CSV table of C-alpha atoms in Angstrom, one decimal:
chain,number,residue,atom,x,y,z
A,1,UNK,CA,6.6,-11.5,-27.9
A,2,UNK,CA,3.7,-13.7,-27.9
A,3,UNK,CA,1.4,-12.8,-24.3
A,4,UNK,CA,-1.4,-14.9,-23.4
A,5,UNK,CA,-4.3,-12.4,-22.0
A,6,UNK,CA,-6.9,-14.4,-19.5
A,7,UNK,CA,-9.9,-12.4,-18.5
A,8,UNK,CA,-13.4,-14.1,-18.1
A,9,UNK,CA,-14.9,-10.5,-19.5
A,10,UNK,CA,-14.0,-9.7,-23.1
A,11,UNK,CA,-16.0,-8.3,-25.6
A,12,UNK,CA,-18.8,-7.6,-26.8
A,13,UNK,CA,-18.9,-6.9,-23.2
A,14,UNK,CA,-17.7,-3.8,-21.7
A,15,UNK,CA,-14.6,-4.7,-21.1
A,16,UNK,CA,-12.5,-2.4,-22.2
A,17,UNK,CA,-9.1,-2.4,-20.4
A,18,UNK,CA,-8.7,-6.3,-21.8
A,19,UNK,CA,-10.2,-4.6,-25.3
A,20,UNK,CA,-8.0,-1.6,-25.5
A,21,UNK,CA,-4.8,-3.8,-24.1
A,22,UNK,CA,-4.9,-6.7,-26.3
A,23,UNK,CA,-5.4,-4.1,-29.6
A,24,UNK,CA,-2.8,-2.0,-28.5
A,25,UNK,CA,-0.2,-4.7,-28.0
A,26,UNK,CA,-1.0,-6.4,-31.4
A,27,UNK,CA,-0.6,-3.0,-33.3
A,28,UNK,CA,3.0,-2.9,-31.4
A,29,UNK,CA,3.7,-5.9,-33.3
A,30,UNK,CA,3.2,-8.5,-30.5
A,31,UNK,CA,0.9,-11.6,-31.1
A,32,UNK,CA,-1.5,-11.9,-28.6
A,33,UNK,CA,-4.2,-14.7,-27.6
A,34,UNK,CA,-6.8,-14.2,-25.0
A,35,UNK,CA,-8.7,-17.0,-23.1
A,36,UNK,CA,-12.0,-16.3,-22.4
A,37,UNK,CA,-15.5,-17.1,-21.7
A,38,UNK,CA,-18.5,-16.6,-23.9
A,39,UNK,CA,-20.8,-13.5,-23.2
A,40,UNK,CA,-23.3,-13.1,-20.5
A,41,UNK,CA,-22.2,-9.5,-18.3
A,42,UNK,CA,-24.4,-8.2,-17.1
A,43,UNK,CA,-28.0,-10.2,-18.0
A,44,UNK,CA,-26.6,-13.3,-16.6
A,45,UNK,CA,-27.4,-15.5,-20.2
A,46,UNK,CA,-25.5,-15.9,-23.4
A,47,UNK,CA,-25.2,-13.1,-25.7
A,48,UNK,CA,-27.3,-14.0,-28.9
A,49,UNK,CA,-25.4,-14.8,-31.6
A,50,UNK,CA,-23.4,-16.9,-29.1
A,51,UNK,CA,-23.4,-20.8,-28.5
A,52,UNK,CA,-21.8,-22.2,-25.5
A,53,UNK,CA,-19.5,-25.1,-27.0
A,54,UNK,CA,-15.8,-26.3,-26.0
A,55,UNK,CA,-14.2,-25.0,-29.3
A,56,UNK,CA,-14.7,-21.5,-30.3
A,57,UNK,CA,-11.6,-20.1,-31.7
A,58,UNK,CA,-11.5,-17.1,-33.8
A,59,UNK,CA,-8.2,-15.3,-35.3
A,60,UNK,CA,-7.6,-11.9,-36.7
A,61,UNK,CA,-4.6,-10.8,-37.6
A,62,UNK,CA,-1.9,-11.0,-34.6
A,63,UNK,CA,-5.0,-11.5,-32.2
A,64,UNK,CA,-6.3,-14.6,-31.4
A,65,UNK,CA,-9.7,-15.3,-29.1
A,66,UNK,CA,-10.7,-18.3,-27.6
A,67,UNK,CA,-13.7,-18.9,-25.7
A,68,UNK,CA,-14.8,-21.6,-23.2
A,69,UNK,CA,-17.8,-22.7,-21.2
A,70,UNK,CA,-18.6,-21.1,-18.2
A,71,UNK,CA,-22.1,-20.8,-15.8
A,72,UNK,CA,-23.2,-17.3,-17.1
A,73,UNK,CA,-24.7,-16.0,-13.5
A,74,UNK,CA,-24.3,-12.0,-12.2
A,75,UNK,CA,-27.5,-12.0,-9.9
A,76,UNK,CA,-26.8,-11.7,-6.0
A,77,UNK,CA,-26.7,-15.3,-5.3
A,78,UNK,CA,-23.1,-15.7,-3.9
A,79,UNK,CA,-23.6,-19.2,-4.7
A,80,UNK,CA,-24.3,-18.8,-8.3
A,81,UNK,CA,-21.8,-15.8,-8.7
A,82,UNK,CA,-19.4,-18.8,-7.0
A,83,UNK,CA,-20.3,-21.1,-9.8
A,84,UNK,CA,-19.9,-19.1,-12.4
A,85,UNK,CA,-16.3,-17.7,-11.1
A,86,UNK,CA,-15.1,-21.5,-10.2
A,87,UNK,CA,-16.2,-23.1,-13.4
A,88,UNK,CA,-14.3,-20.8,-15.7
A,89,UNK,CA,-11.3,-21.2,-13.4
A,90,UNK,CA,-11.6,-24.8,-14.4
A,91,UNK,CA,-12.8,-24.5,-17.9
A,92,UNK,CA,-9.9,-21.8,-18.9
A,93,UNK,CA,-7.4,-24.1,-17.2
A,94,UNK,CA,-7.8,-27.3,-18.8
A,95,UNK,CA,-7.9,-25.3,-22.4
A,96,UNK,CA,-4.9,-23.0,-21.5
A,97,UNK,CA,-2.9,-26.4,-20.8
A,98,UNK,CA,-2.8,-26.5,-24.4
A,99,UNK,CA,-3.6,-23.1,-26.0
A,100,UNK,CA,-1.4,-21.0,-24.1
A,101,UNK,CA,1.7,-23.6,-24.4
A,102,UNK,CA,3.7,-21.6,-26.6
A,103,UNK,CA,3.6,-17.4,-25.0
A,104,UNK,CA,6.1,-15.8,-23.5
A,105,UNK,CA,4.0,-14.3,-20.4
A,106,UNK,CA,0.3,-15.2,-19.5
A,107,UNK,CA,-1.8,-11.3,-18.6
A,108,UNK,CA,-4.4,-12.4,-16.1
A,109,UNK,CA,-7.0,-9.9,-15.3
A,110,UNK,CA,-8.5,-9.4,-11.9
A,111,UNK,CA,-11.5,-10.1,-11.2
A,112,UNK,CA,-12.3,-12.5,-10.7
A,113,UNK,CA,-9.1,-13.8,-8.9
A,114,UNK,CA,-9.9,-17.3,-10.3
A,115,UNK,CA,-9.0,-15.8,-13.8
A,116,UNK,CA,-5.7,-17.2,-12.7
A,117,UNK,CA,-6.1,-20.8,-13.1
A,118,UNK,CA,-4.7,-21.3,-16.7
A,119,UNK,CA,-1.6,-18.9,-15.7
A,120,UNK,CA,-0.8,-21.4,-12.4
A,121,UNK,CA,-1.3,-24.6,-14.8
A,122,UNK,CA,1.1,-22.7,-17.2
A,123,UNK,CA,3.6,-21.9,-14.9
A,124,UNK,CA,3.2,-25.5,-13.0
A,125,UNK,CA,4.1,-27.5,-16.7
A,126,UNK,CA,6.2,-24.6,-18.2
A,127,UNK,CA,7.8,-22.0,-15.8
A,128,UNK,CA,5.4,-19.2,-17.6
A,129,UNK,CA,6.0,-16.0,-16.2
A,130,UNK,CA,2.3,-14.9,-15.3
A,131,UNK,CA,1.5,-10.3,-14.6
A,132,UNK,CA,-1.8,-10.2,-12.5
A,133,UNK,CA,-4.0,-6.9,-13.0
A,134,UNK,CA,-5.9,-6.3,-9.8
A,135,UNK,CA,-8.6,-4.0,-10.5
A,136,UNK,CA,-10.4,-5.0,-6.9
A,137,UNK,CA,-9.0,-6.1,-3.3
A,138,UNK,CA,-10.6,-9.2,-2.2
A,139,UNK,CA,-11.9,-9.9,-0.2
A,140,UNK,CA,-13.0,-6.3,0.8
A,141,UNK,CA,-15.1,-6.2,-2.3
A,142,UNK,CA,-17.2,-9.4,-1.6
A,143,UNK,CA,-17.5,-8.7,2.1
A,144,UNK,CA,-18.9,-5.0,1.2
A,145,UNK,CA,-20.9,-6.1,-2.1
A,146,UNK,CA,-24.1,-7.6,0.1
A,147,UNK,CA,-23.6,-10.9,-1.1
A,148,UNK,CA,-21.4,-12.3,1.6
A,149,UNK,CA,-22.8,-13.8,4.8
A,150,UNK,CA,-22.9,-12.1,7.9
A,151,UNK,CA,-21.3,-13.3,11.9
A,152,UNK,CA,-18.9,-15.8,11.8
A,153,UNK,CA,-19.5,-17.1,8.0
A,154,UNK,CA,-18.6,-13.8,6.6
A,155,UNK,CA,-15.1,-14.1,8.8
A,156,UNK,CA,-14.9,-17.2,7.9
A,157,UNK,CA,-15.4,-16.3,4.2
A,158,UNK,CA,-12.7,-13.3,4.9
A,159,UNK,CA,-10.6,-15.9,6.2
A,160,UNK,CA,-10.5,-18.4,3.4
A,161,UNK,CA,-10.6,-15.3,0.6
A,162,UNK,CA,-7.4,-13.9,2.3
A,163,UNK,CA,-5.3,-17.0,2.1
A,164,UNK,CA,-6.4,-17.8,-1.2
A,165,UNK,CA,-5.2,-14.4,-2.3
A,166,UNK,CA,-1.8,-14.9,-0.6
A,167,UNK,CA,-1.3,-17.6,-2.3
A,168,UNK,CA,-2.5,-16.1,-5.9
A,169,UNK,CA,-0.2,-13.2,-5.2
A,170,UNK,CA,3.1,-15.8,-3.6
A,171,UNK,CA,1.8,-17.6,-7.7
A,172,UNK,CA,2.7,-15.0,-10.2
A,173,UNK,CA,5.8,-12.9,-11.4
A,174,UNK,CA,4.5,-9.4,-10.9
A,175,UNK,CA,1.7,-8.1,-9.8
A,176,UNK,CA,-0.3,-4.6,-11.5
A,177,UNK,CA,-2.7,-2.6,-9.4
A,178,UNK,CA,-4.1,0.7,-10.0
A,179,UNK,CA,-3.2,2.7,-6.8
A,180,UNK,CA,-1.0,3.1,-4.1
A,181,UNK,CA,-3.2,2.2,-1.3
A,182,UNK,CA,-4.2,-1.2,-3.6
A,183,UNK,CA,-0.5,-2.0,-3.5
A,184,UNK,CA,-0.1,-1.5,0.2
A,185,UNK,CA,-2.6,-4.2,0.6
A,186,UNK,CA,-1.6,-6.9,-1.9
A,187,UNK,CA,2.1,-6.5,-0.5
A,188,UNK,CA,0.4,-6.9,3.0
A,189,UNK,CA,-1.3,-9.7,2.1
A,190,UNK,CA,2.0,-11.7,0.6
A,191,UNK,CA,2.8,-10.4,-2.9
A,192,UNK,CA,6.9,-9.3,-3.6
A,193,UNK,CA,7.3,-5.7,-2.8
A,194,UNK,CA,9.8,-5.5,-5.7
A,195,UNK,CA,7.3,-6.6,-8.1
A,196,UNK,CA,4.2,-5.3,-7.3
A,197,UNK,CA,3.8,-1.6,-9.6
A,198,UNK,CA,0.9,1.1,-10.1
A,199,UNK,CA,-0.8,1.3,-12.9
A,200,UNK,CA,-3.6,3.8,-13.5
A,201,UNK,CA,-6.4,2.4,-15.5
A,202,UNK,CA,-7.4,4.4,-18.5
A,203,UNK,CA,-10.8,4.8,-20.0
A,204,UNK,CA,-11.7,3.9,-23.6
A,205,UNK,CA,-10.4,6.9,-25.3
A,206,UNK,CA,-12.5,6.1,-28.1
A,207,UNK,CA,-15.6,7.3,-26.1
A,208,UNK,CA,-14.7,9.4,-23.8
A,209,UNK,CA,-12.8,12.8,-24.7
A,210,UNK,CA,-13.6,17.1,-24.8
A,211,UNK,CA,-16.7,17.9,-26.8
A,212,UNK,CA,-18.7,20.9,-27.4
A,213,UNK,CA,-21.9,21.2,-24.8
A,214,UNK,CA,-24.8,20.9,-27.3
A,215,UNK,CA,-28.5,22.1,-26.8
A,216,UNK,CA,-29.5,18.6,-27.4
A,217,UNK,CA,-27.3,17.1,-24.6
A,218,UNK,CA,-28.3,19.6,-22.3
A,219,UNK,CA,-32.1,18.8,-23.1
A,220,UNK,CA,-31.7,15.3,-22.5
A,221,UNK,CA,-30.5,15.8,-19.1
A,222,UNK,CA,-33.1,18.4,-18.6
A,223,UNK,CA,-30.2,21.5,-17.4
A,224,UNK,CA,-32.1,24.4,-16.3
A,225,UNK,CA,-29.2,26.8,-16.9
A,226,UNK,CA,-28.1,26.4,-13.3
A,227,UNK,CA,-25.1,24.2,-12.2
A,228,UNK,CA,-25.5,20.9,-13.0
A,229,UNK,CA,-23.7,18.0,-11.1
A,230,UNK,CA,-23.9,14.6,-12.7
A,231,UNK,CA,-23.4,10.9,-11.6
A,232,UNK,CA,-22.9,8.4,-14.3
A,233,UNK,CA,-22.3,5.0,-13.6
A,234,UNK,CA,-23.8,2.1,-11.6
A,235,UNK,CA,-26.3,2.9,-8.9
A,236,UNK,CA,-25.1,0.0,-6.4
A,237,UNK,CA,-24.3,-0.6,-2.9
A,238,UNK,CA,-21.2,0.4,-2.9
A,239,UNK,CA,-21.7,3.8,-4.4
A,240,UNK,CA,-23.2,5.9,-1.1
A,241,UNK,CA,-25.8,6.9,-4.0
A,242,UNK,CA,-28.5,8.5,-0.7
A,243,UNK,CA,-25.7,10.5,0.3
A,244,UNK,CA,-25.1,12.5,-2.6
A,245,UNK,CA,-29.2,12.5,-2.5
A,246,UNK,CA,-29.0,14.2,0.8
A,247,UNK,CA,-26.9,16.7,0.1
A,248,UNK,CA,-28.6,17.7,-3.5
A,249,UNK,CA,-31.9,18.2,-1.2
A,250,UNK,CA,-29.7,20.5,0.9
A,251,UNK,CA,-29.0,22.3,-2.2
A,252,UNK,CA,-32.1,22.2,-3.9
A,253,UNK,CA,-32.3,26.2,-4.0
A,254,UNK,CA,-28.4,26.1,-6.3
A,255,UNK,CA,-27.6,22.6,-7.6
A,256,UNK,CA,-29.6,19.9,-10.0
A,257,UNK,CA,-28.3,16.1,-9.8
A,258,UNK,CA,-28.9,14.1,-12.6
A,259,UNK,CA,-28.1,10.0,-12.1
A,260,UNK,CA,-27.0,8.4,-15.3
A,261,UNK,CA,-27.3,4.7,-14.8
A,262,UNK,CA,-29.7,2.3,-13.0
A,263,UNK,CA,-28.3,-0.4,-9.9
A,264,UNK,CA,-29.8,-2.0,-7.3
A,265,UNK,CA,-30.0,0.7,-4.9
A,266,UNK,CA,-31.9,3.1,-7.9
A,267,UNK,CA,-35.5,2.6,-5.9
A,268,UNK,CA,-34.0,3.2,-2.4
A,269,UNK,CA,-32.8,6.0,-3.6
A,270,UNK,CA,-35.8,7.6,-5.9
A,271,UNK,CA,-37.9,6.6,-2.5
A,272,UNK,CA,-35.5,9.4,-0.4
A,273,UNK,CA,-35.5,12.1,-3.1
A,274,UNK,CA,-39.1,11.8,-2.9
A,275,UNK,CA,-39.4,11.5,1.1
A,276,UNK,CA,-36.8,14.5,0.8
A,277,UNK,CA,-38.6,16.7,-1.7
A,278,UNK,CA,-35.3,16.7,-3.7
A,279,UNK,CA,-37.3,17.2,-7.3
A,280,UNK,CA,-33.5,18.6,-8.2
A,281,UNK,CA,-32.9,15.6,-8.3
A,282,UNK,CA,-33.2,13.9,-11.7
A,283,UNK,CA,-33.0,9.8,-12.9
A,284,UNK,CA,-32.3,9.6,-16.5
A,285,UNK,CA,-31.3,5.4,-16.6
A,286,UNK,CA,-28.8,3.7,-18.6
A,287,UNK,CA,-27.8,5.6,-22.3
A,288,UNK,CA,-25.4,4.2,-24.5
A,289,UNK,CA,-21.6,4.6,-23.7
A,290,UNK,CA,-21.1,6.3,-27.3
A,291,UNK,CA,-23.5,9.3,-26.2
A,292,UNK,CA,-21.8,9.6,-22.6
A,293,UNK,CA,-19.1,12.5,-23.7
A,294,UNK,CA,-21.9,14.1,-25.1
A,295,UNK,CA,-24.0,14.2,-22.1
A,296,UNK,CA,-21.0,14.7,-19.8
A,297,UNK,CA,-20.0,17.9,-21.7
A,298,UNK,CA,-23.6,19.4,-20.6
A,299,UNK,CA,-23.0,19.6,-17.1
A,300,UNK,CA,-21.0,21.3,-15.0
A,301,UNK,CA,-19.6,18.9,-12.6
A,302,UNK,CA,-19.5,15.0,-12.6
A,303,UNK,CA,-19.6,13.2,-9.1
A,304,UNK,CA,-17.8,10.4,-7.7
A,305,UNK,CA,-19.4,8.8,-4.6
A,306,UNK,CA,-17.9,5.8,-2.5
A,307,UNK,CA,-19.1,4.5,1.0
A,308,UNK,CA,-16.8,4.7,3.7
A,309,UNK,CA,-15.0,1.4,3.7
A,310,UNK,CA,-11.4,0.7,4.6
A,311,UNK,CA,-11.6,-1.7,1.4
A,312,UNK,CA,-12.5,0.9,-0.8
A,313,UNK,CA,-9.5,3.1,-0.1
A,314,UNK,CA,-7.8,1.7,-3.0
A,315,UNK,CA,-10.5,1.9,-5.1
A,316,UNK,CA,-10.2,4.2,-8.0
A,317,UNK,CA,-13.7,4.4,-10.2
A,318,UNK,CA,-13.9,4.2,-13.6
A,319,UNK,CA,-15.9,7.1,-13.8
A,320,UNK,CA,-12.3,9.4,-12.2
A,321,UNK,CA,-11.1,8.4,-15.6
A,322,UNK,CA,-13.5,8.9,-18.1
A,323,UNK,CA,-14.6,12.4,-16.2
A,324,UNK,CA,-10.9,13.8,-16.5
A,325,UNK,CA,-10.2,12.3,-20.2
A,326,UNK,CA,-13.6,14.6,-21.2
A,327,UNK,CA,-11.9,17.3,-19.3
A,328,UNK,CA,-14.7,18.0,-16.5
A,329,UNK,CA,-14.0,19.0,-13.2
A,330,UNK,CA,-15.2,16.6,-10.7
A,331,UNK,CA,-16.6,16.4,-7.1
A,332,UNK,CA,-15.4,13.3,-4.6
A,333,UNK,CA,-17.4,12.3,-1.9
A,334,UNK,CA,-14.7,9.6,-0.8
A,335,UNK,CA,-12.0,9.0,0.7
A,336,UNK,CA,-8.3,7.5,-0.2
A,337,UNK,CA,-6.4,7.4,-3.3
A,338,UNK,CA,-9.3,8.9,-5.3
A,339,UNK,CA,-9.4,12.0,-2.7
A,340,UNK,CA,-5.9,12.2,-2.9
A,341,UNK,CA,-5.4,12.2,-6.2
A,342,UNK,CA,-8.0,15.0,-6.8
A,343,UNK,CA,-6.6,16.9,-4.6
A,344,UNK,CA,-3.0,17.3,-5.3
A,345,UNK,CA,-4.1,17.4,-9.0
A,346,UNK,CA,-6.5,20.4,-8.6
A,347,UNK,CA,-8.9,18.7,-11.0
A,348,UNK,CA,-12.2,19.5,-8.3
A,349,UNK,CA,-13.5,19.8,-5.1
A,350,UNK,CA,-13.1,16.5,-2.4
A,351,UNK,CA,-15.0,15.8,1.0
A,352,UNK,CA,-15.1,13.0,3.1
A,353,UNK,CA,-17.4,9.6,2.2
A,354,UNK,CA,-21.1,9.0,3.2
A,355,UNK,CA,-21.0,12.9,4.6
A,356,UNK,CA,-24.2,14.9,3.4
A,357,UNK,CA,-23.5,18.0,4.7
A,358,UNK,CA,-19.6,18.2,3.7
A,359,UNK,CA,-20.9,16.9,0.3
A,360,UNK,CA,-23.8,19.6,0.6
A,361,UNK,CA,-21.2,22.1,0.9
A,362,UNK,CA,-19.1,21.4,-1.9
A,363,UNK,CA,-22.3,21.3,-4.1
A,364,UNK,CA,-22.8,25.2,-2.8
A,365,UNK,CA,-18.8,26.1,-3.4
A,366,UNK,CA,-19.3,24.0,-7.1
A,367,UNK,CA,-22.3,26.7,-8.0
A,368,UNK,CA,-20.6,29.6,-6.9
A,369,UNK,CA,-17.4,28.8,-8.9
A,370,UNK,CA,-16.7,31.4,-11.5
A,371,UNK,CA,-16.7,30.1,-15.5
A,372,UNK,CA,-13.2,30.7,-15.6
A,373,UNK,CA,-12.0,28.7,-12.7
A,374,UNK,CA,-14.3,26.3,-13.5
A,375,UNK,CA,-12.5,26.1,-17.3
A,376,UNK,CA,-9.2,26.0,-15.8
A,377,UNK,CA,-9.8,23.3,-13.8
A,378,UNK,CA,-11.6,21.5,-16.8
A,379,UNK,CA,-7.9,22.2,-18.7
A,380,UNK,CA,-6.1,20.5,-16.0
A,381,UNK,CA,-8.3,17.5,-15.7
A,382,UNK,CA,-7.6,16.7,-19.2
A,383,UNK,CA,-4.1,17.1,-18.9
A,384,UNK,CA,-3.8,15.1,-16.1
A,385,UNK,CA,-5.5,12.1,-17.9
A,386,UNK,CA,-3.1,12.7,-20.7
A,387,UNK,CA,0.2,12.4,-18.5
A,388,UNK,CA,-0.9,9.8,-16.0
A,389,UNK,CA,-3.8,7.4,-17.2
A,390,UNK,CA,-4.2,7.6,-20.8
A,391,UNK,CA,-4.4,4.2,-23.0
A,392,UNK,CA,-0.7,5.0,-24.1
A,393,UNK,CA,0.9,5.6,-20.8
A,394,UNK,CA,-1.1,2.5,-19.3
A,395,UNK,CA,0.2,0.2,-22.1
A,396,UNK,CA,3.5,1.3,-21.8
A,397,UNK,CA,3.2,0.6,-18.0
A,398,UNK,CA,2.0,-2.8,-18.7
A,399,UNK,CA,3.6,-4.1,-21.5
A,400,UNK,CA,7.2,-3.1,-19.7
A,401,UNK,CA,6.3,-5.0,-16.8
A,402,UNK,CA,5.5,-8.0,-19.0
A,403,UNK,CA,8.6,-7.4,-21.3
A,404,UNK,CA,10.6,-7.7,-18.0
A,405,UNK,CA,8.4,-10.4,-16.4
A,406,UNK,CA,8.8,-12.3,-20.2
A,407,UNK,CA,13.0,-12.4,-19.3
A,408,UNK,CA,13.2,-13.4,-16.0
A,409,UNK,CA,11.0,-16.6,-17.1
A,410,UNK,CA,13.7,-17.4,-20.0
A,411,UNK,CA,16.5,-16.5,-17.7
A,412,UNK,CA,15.7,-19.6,-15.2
């Protein structure tokens, strides 16, 4: 089968989901040609090594990649984050018109929804079956990002997102999202009940897997032999990052927290563990992705934090993944599918989002858990990624629904 794959993120980015998908289908003898645009996530400028131009074509085997202009911008100007969305909608349309003539079923991942231009052109000229991988509900995630205007231009933003989405999901053949809750909503807001489907993302596999705790990784995030609770990931405003700050100072006699990563809200929160006395509380920046399994196998406990949003129900963080594929129990401060899936999966311990003390007290149950519960949770968290979200299952998952997606567009 020959599958177009549109994403405007591709590597050398980290984009691994379009990475890992676009390999994985190639080496299961399918010939696959992504559409993309040239590097720039997350400095906001062109990789070096890279030259914007309007022909950049490079092929490898079964895998083809073209790239096309686009405004490189991922600063919190919603204008500038607008331009650089709308013009590779238009620049990845006008090329797929012609590069992705011949494939069986156009891949499209989300977001940004505009990724979907070239799969609408294809299916305007051609009848091409487009799948549509919504890794984020808009417009929940613009309204809560701090980007989108307040009063009546932020309904009116909601407003125009909404349609726009009911029409992108009225557009294409099926429709992939990556929980339940996330498929409630894109059903409510238009898409086929029948062909919307869960998917659970999987983490690069590569990187993130059970390894020994060395003395070195547990040096480099400073454990003190007590229980250590870790947050990896970006330190943004969607995160509820002072929470989990709160409830560390609580704790400051049983727990350390260690933040791995940087964001926008890093300074807010260094300014409250300071105001709080929290000196458990530790900020270690960005480290390579290579040495995360490493550094996750020196802590007890990794940490999942999400604000309290209706939007973000649906939401399942990268970090769930890559925590259970290394095999470490976690701790949720959130609420939805994430909570829920914790929870019936006995893979850690789960309170309610943007709560301190609930999250305080979970911190206290997480350093009095005995080794060997603690193990036997680790056990099941690996297993769990195994059976539901690992690269394999999540391919499987995907390429069916294109397979199937593929037949209904020859059968008209």
């Amino acid at each position: 089968m020959r599958i177009g794959l549109v994403s405007q993120w591709y590597p050398p980015e980290g984009a691994f989901i379009q990475d890992n998908l676009a390999a994985e289908l190639v080496a299961r003898g399918h010939e696959v040609k992504v559409l993309t645009s040239f590097p720039s996530y997350p400095y906001g400028r062109v990789y070096p090594g890279y030259r914007q131009r309007w022909y950049d074509c490079v092929r490898t085997g079964g895998l083809t990649v073209r790239r096309v202009p686009a405004y490189p911008s991922h600063d919190r100007s919603p204008v500038r984050r607008a331009a650089s969305y709308l013009s590779f909608a238009a620049t990845s349309a006008v090329a797929g018109a012609r590069y992705l003539a011949d494939v069986d079923v156009t891949y499209v991942y989300h977001p940004p929804p505009t990724s979907v231009a070239a799969a609408v052109v294809g299916r305007l000229l051609r009848g091409t079956p487009a799948v549509l991988h919504v890794q984020d509900p808009w417009p929940e995630s613009v309204l809560h990002s701090g980007m989108a205007p307040q009063g009546r231009a932020g309904r009116l933003l909601d407003g125009a997102i909404a349609a726009a989405m009911r029409r992108i999901y009225r557009s294409v053949t099926a429709v992939a999202v990556i929980s339940p809750t996330m498929a409630e909503l894109v059903i409510e807001r238009g898409a086929d009940p029948d062909q919307v489907r869960v998917v659970w993302n999987w983490t690069d596999d590569r990187l993130f897997r059970p390894v020994p705790a060395t003395d070195a990784a547990r040096a480099a995030i400073g454990h003190t032999g007590r229980c250590t609770i870790m947050f990896a990931g970006n330190l943004g405003l969607l995160q509820g990052i002072e929470t989990a700050v709160r409830a560390a100072a609580a704790t400051r006699d049983l727990v350390d927290l260690v933040l791995v990563g940087s964001g926008v809200q890093e300074e807010s929160a260094r300014r409250l563990a300071a105001d709080l006395g929290a000196h458990n509380v530790r900020f270690l920046g960005r480290h390579p992705p290579e040495r995360m399994a490493e550094l996750y196998a020196a802590a007890e406990h990794q940490l999942i934090c999400l604000r309290d949003a209706a939007g973000l129900r649906g939401t399942v963080p990268s970090k769930l993944q890559a925590a259970l594929a290394c095999g470490r129990p976690v701790i949720v401060s959130a609420g939805g599918d994430t909570a829920r899936l914790v929870r019936s999966a006995r893979v850690g311990l789960t309170c309610p989002p943007e709560d301190w003390r609930a999250l305080a007290d979970r911190f206290a149950t997480a350093a009095a858990q005995p080794v060997a519960e603690r193990r036997a949770t680790a056990d099941r968290a690996r297993q769990v990624y195994l059976d539901r979200m690992s690269l394999r299952v999540g391919v499987d998952q995907l390429e069916d629904i294109m397979i199937k997606a593929a037949d209904r567009g020859r059968r008209r």
